[in-house]
Coordinates of C-alpha atoms and ligand atoms in Angstrom, one line a residue:
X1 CA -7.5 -39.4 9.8
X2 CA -5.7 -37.1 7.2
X3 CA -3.1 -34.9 7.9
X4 CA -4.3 -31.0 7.3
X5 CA -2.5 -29.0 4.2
X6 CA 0.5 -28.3 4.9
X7 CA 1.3 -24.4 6.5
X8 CA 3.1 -21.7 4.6
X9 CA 4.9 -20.1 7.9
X10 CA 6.7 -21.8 10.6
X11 CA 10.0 -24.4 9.9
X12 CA 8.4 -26.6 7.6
X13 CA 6.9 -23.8 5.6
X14 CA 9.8 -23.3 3.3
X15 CA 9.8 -27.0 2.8
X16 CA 6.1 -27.1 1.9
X17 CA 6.1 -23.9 -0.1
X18 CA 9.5 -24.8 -2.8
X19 CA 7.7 -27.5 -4.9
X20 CA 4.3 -25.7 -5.0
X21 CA 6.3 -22.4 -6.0
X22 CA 7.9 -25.3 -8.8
X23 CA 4.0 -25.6 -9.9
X24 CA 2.8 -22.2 -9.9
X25 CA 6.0 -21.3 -11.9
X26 CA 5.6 -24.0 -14.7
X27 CA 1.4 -22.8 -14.6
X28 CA 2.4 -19.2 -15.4
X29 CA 4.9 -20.1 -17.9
X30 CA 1.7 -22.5 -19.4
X31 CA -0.6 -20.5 -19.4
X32 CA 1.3 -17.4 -20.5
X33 CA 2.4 -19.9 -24.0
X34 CA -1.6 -20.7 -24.1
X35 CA -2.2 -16.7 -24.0
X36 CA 0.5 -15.7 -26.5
X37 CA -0.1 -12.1 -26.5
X38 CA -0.9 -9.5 -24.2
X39 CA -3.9 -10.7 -23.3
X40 CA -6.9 -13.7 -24.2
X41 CA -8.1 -13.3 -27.5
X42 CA -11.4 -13.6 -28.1
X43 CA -13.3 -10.9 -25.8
X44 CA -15.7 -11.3 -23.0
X45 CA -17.2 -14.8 -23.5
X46 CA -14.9 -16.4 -25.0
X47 CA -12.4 -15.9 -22.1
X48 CA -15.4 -16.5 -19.4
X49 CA -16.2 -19.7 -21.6
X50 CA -12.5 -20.6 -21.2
X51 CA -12.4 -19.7 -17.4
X52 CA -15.2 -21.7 -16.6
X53 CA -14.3 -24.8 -18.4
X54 CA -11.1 -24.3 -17.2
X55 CA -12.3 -24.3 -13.4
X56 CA -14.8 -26.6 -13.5
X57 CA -16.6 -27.3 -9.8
X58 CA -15.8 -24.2 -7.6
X59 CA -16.6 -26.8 -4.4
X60 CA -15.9 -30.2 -5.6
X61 CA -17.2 -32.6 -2.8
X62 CA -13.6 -33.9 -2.9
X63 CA -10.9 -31.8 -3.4
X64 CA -9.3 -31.5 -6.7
X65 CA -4.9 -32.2 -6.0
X66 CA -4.4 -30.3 -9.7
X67 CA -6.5 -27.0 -9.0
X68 CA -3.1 -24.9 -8.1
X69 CA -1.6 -26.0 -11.4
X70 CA -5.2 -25.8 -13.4
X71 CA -6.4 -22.3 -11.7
X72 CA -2.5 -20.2 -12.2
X73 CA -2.2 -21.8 -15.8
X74 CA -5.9 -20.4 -16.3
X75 CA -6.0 -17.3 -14.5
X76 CA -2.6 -16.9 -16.5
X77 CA -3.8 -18.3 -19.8
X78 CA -6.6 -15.2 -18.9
X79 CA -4.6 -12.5 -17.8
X80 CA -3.5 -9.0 -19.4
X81 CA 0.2 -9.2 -19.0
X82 CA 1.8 -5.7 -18.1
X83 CA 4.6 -6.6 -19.1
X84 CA 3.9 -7.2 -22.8
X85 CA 5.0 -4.1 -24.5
X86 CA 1.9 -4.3 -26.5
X87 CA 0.0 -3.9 -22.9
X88 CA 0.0 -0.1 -22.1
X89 CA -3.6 1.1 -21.5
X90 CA -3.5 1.9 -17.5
X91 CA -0.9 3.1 -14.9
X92 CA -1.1 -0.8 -14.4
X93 CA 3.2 -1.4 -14.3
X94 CA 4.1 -4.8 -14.5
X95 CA 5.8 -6.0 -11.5
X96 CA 9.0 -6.2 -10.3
X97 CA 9.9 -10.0 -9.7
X98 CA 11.9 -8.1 -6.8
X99 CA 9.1 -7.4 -5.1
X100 CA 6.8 -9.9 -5.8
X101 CA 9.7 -12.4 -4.3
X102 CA 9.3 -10.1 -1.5
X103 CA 5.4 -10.2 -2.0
X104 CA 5.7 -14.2 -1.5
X105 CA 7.2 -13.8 2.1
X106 CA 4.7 -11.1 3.5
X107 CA 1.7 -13.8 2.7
X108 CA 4.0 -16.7 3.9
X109 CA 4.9 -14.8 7.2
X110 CA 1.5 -13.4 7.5
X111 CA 2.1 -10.2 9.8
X112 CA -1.2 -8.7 10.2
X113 CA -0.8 -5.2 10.8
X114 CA -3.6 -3.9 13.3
X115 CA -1.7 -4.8 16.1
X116 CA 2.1 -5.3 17.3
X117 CA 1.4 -8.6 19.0
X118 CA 0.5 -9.7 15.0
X119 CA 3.3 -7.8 13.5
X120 CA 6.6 -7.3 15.8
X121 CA 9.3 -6.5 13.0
X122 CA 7.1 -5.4 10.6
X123 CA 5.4 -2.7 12.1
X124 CA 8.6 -1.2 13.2
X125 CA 9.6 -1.6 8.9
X126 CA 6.4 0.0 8.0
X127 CA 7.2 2.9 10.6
X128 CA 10.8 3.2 9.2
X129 CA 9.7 3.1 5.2
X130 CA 6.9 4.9 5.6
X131 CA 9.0 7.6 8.0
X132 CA 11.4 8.2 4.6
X133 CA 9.1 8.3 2.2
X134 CA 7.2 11.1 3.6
X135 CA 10.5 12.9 3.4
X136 CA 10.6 12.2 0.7
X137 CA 7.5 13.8 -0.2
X138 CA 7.8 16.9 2.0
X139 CA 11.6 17.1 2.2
X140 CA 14.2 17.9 5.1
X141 CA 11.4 20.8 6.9
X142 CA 8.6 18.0 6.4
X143 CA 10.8 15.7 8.2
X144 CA 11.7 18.0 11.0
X145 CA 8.2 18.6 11.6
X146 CA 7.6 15.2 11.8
X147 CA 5.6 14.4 8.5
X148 CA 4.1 10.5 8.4
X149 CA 2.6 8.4 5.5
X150 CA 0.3 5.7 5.7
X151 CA 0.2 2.5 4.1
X152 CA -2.8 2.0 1.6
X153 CA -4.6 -0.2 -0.8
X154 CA -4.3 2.8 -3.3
X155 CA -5.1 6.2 -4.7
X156 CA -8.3 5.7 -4.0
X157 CA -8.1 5.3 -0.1
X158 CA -5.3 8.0 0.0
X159 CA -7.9 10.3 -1.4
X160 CA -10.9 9.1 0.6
X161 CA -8.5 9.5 3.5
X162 CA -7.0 12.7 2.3
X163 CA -10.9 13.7 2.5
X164 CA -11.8 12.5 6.1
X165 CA -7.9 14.2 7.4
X166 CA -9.3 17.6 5.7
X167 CA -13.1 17.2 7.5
X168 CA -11.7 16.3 11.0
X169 CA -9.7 19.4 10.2
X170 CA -11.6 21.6 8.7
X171 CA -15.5 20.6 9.8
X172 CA -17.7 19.0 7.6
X173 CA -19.0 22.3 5.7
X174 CA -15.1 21.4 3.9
X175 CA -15.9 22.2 0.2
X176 CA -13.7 19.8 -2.2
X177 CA -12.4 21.9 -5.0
X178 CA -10.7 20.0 -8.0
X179 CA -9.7 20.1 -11.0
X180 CA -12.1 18.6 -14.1
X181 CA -8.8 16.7 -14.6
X182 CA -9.1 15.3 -11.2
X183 CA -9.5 11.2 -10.3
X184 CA -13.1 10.1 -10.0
X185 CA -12.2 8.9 -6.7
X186 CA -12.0 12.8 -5.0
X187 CA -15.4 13.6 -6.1
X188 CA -16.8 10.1 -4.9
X189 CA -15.2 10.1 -1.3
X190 CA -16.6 14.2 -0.8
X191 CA -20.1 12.1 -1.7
X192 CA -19.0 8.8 0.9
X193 CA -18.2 11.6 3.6
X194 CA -21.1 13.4 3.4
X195 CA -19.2 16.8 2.3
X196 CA -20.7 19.6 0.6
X197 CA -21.0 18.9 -2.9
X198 CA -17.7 19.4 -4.8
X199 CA -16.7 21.8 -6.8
X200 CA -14.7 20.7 -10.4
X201 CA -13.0 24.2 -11.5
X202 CA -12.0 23.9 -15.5
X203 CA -9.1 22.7 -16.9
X204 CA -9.0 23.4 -20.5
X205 CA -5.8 22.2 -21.1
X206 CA -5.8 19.3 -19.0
X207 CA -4.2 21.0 -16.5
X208 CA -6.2 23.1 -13.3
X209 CA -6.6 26.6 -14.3
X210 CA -5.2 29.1 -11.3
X211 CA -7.2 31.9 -12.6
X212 CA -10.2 29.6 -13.2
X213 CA -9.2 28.1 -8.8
X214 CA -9.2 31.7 -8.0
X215 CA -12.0 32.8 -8.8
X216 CA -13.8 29.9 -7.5
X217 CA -12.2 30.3 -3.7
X218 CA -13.5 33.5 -3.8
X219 CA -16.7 32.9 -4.9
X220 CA -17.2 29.7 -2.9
X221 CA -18.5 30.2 1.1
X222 CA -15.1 28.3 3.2
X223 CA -13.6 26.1 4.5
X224 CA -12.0 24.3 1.2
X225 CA -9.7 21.5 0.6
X226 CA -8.0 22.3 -2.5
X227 CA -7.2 18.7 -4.6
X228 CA -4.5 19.1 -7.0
X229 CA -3.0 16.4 -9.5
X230 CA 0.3 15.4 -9.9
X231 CA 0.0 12.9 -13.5
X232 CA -3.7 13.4 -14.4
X233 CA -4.8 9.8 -15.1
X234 CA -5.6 11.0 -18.7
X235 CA -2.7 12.8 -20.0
X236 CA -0.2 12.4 -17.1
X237 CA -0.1 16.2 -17.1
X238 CA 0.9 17.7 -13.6
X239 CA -1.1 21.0 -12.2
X240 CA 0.9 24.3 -11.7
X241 CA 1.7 22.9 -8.1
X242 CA 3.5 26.2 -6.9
X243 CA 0.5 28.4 -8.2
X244 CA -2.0 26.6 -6.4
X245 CA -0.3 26.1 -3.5
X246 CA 0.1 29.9 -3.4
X247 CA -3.4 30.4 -4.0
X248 CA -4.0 28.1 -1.2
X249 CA -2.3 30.1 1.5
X250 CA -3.9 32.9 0.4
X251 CA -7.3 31.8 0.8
X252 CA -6.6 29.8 4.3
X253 CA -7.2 26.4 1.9
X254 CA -6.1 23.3 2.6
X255 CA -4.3 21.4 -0.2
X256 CA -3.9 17.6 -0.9
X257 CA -2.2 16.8 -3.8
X258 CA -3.3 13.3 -5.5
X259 CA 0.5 12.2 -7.1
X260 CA -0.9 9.1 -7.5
X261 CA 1.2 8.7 -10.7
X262 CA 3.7 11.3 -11.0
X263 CA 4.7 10.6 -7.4
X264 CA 7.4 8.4 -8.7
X265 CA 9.6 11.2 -10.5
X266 CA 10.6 12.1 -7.0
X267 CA 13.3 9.6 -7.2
X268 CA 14.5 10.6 -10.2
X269 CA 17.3 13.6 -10.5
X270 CA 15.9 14.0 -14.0
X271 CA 12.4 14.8 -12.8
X272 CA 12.3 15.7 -9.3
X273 CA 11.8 19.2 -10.4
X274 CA 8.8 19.0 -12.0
X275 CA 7.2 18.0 -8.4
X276 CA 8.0 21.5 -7.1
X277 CA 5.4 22.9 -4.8
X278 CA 4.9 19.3 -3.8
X279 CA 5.9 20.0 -0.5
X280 CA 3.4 22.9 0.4
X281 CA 0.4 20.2 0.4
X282 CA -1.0 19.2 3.4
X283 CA -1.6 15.7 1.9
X284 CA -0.2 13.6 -1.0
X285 CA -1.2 10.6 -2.6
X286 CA 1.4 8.2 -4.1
X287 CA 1.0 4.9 -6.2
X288 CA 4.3 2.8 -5.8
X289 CA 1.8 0.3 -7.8
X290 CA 1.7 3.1 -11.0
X291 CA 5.4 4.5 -11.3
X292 CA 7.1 2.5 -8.2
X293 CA 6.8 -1.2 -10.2
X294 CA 5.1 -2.8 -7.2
X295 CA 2.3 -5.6 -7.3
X296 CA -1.3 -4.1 -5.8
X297 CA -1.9 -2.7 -3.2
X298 CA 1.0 -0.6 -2.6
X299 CA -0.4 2.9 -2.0
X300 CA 0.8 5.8 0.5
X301 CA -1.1 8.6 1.8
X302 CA 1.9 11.0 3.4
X303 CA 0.8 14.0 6.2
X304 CA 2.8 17.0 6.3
X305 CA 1.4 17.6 10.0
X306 CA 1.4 14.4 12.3
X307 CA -1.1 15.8 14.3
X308 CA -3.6 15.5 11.9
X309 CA -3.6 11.8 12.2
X310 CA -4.6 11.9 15.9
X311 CA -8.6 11.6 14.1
X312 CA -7.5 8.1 13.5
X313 CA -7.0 7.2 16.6
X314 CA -9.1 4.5 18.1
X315 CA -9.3 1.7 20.7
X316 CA -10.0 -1.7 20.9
X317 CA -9.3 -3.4 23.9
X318 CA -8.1 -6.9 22.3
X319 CA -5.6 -5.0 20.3
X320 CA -4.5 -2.1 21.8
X321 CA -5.6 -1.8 25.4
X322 CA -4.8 0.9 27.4
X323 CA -2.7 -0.8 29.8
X324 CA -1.1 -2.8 27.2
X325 CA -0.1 0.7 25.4
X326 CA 1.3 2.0 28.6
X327 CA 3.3 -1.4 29.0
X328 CA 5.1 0.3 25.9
X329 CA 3.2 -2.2 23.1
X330 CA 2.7 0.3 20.0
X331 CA -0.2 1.4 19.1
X332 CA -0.6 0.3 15.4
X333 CA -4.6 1.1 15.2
X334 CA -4.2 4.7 13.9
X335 CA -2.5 3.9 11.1
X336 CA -5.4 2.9 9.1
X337 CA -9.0 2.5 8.9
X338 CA -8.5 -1.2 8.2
X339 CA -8.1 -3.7 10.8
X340 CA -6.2 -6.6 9.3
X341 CA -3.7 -5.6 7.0
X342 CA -1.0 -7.3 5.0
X343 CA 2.8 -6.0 5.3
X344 CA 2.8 -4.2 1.9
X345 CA 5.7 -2.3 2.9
X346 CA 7.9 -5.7 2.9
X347 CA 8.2 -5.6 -1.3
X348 CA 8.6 -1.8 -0.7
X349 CA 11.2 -1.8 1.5
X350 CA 12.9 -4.7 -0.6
X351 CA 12.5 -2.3 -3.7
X352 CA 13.8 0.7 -2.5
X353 CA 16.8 -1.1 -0.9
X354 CA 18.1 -3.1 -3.6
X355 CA 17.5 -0.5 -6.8
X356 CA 18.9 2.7 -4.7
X357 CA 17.4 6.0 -5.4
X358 CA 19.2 5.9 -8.7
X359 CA 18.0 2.4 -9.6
X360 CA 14.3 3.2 -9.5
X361 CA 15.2 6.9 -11.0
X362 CA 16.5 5.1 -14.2
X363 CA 13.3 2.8 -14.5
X364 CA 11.3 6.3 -14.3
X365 CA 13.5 8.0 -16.6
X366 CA 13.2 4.9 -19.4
X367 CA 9.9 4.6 -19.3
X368 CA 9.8 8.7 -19.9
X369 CA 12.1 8.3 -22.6
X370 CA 10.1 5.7 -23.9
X371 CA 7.1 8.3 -24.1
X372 CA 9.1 10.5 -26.0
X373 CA 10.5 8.1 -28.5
X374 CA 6.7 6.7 -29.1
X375 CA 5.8 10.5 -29.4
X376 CA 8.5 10.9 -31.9
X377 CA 6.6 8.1 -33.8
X378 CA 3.5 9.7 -33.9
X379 CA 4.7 12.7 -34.8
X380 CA 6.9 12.0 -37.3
X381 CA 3.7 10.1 -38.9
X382 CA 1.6 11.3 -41.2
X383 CA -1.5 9.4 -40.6
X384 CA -1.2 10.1 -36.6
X385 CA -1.9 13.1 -34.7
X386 CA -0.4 13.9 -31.4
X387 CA -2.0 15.4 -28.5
X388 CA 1.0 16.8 -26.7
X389 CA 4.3 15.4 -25.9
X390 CA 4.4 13.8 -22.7
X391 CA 4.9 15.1 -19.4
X392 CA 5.3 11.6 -17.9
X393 CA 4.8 8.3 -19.7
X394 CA 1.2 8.9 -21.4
X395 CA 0.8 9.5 -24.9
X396 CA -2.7 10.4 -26.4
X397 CA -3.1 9.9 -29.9
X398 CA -5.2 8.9 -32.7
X399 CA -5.2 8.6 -36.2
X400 CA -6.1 11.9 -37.9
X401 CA -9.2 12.5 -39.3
X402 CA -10.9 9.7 -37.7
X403 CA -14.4 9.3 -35.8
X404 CA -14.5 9.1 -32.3
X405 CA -16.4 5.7 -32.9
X406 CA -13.1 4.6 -34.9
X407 CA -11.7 5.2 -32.2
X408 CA -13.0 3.2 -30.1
X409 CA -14.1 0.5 -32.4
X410 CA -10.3 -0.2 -33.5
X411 CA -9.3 0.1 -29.2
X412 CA -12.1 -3.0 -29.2
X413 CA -11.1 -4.6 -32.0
X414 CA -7.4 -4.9 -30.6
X415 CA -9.0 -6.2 -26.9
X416 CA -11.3 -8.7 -28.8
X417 CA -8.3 -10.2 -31.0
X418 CA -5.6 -10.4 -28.2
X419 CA -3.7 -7.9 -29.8
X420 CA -2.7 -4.7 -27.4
X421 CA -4.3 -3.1 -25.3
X422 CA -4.3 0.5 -25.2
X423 CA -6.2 3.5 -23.3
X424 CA -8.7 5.3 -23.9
X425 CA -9.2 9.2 -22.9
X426 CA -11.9 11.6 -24.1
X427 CA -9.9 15.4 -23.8
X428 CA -10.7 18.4 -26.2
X429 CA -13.8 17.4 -26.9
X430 CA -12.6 14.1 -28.5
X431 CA -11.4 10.5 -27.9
X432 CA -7.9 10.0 -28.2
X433 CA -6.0 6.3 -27.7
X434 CA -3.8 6.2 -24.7
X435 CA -0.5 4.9 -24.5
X436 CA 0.8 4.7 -20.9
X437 CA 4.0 3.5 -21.3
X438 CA 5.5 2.0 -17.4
X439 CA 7.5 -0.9 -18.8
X440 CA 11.1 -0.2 -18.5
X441 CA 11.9 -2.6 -21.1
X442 CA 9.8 -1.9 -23.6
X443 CA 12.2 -1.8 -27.1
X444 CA 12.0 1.2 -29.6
X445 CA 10.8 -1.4 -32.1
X446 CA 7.6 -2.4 -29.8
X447 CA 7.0 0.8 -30.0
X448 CA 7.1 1.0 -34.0
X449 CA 5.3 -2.3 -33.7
X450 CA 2.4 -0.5 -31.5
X451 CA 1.9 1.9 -33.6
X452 CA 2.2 -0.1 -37.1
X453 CA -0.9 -2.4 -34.9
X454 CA -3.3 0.6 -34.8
X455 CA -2.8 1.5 -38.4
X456 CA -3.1 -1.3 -39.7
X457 CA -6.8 -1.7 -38.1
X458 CA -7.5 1.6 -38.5
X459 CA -10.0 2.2 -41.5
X460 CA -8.2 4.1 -44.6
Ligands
PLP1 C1 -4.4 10.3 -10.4 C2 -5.0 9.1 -9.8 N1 -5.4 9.1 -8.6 C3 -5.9 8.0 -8.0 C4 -6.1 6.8 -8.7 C5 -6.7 5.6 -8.0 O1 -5.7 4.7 -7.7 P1 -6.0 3.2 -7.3 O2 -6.5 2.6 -8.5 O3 -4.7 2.7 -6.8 O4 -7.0 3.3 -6.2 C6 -5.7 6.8 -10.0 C7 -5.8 5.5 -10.8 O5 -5.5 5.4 -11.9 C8 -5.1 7.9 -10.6 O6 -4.7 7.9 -11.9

């Protein structure tokens, strides 16, 4: 009889793992050589015609010794690469090899974190990380009051539960009101929780109007949750956060601020200020997958009052029994909605630890310089316009007097050829290329070279 695959965790793990890490390494170098630019030229077919020859029979009858080398060079010879400075269309960051290391132990180890018989050590890590970043968030009163943050998959489950904290709170008559400039995903969890239908007040310069808020609080029958934005996925523009917060105690509304992206400027001394007002929300959401350099899912959802995550509570006698709980076993159901869950916070924890505060504040403040310097490019061009200079890391611009459909046309032609890849976002009435720029070392001439790309496919 044959001996089963070898096992990633217990004492022989290590010894089984090092020369298949040895094949995935050379398959990513591969397949990044085959690629040669920031992502698979050729477009749509021609990558799924490469995939597929590539992988051949999903479910051989025998199993195929090569498919670990022959699926990572594919998947990498098929990738968009983040970290190609020509690659800056989506708060997509490439990863830290930090924390993907780190990444590599949480799926060797395999905690599972639904309950503390699954996850001894890590749940009490999650608990610490999670414990300072939400003081982060809500700073030195949050912490004395005991603010928490859960671990997510994302913006979009902070926001869904952001939603489900506010209706638990506040009844299910809770009215969403957001900004036009809000995430999609706001709207869409108000529709999955069977709220009230939501309410988007204007925000004519990309950023939430107060008077526009206003008026719309006192028009619209209560209770409301208030949804902010803290880096608006188009623009990267952050809300009047002090205004609305006001406006918010005024009205008896409860606030949730989505800081999805600009979340990470906390850490930096540079930035920190423009998060003011940050702490009056009764919910944030923060990416450490945008502006915190962290492979997916690596997503917080941090609670001003811990009380309101009582809603979350929930039994199940296999993981969490009652008498097992009394026994002094923790309670790890609460945390989430999910039941099995990976230690995300390992890579986190790793992160936060080895760059410092100041560490992860430089990679924020490069990547904001970077803005600026591309910005300055633009600007200083005479066949560019400029939306705005940047608030964060996003740069919307396009060439001047150009269609829309040029627009987009030339953002296509670049995907199809393998070229760059760069955003898209309609604001003003018109569609602008986005540059989000999260790659701390992207070079001033990339930039130059980005920007040379799109002229020289744009149409004279
Ligand atoms: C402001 C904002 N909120 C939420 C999200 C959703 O985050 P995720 O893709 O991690 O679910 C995004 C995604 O870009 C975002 O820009």
């Amino acid at each position: 009889m044959s001996t089963p695959p070898s096992l990633a965790s217990g004492p022989e793990g290590p010894h089984a793992l090092r020369p298949l890490l040895d094949t995935v390494l050379d398959a990513l170098s591969e397949g990044a050589r085959a690629r040669g630019g920031p992502l698979p030229a050729g477009g749509p077919d021609a990558v799924a015609a490469r995939m597929r020859e590539a992988v051949g029979d999903v479910l051989p009858d025998n199993g195929d010794p090569g498919a670990l080398h022959n699926l990572v060079r594919a998947l990498a010879a098929g990738a968009t690469d983040p970290s190609d400075p020509l690659c800056a269309a989506h708060l997509h960051c490439p990863p830290l090899a930090l924390a993907t290391a780190a990444d590599l132990a949480a799926s060797a180890l395999n905690p599972s974190l639904d309950s503390w018989d699954q996850a001894p050590g890590a749940s009490e890590l999650e608990a610490l990380v999670m414990g300072v970043l939400a003081a982060e968030v809500f700073g030195a009163g949050g912490a004395e009051k005991g603010c928490v943050a859960l671990l997510t998959t994302g913006g979009t489950e902070s926001n869904q539960l952001a939603l489900l904290l506010a209706r638990e709170a506040q009844g299910a008559g809770v009215r969403l009101v957001h900004g036009a400039n809000a995430h999609h995903s706001l709207p869409r969890a108000a529709w999955l929780l069977g709220l009230p239908e939501p309410v988007a007040v204007p925000a004519p310069a990309g950023v939430l109007d107060p008077a526009a808020l206003d008026e719309a609080l006192n028009r619209l029958p209560g209770p409301h949750l208030v949804a902010a934005t803290a880096g608006t996925t188009d623009a990267g523009l952050i809300d009047p956060l002090p205004e609305i917060a006001a406006l918010c105690a005024a009205h008896g509304a409860r606030l949730h601020i989505d800081a999805a992206y600009g979340g990470g400027l906390l850490f930096s001394d540079r930035y920190r200020d423009r998060l003011t007002g940050l702490d009056a929300a009764d919910s944030v959401t923060l990416d450490l997958h945008k502006l915190g350099w962290q492979p997916v899912a690596a997503g917080l959802l941090a609670v001003s009052n811990p009380d309101d995550l009582a809603v979350l509570h929930h039994r199940a006698d296999y993981l969490n029994a009652d008498d097992d709980t009394e026994a002094g076993l923790p309670d790890l159901l609460g945390r989430s909605l999910r039941t099995s869950r990976r230690p995300d916070v390992l890579k986190i924890a790793v992160t936060l630890k080895t760059l410092g505060r100041s560490g992860l504040g430089r990679l924020v403040e490069q990547v904001c310089d970077h803005a600026h310097e591309f910005a300055a490019l633009v600007h200083d061009h005479p066949g560019f316009d400029l939306y705005d200079p940047p608030t964060i890391s996003t740069v919307l611009f396009r060439p001047a007097h150009a269609t829309d459909a040029a627009v987009a046309a030339v953002r296509r032609r670049l995907l199809t050829d393998g070229r760059a890849v760069l955003g898209r976002a309609r604001i003003d009435g018109r569609l602008w290329f986005k540059a989000t720029l999260l790659n701390p070392h992207t070079r001033p001439d990339d930039l130059a070279a980005l920007l040379k790309l799109v002229e020289g496919n744009t149409p004279g």
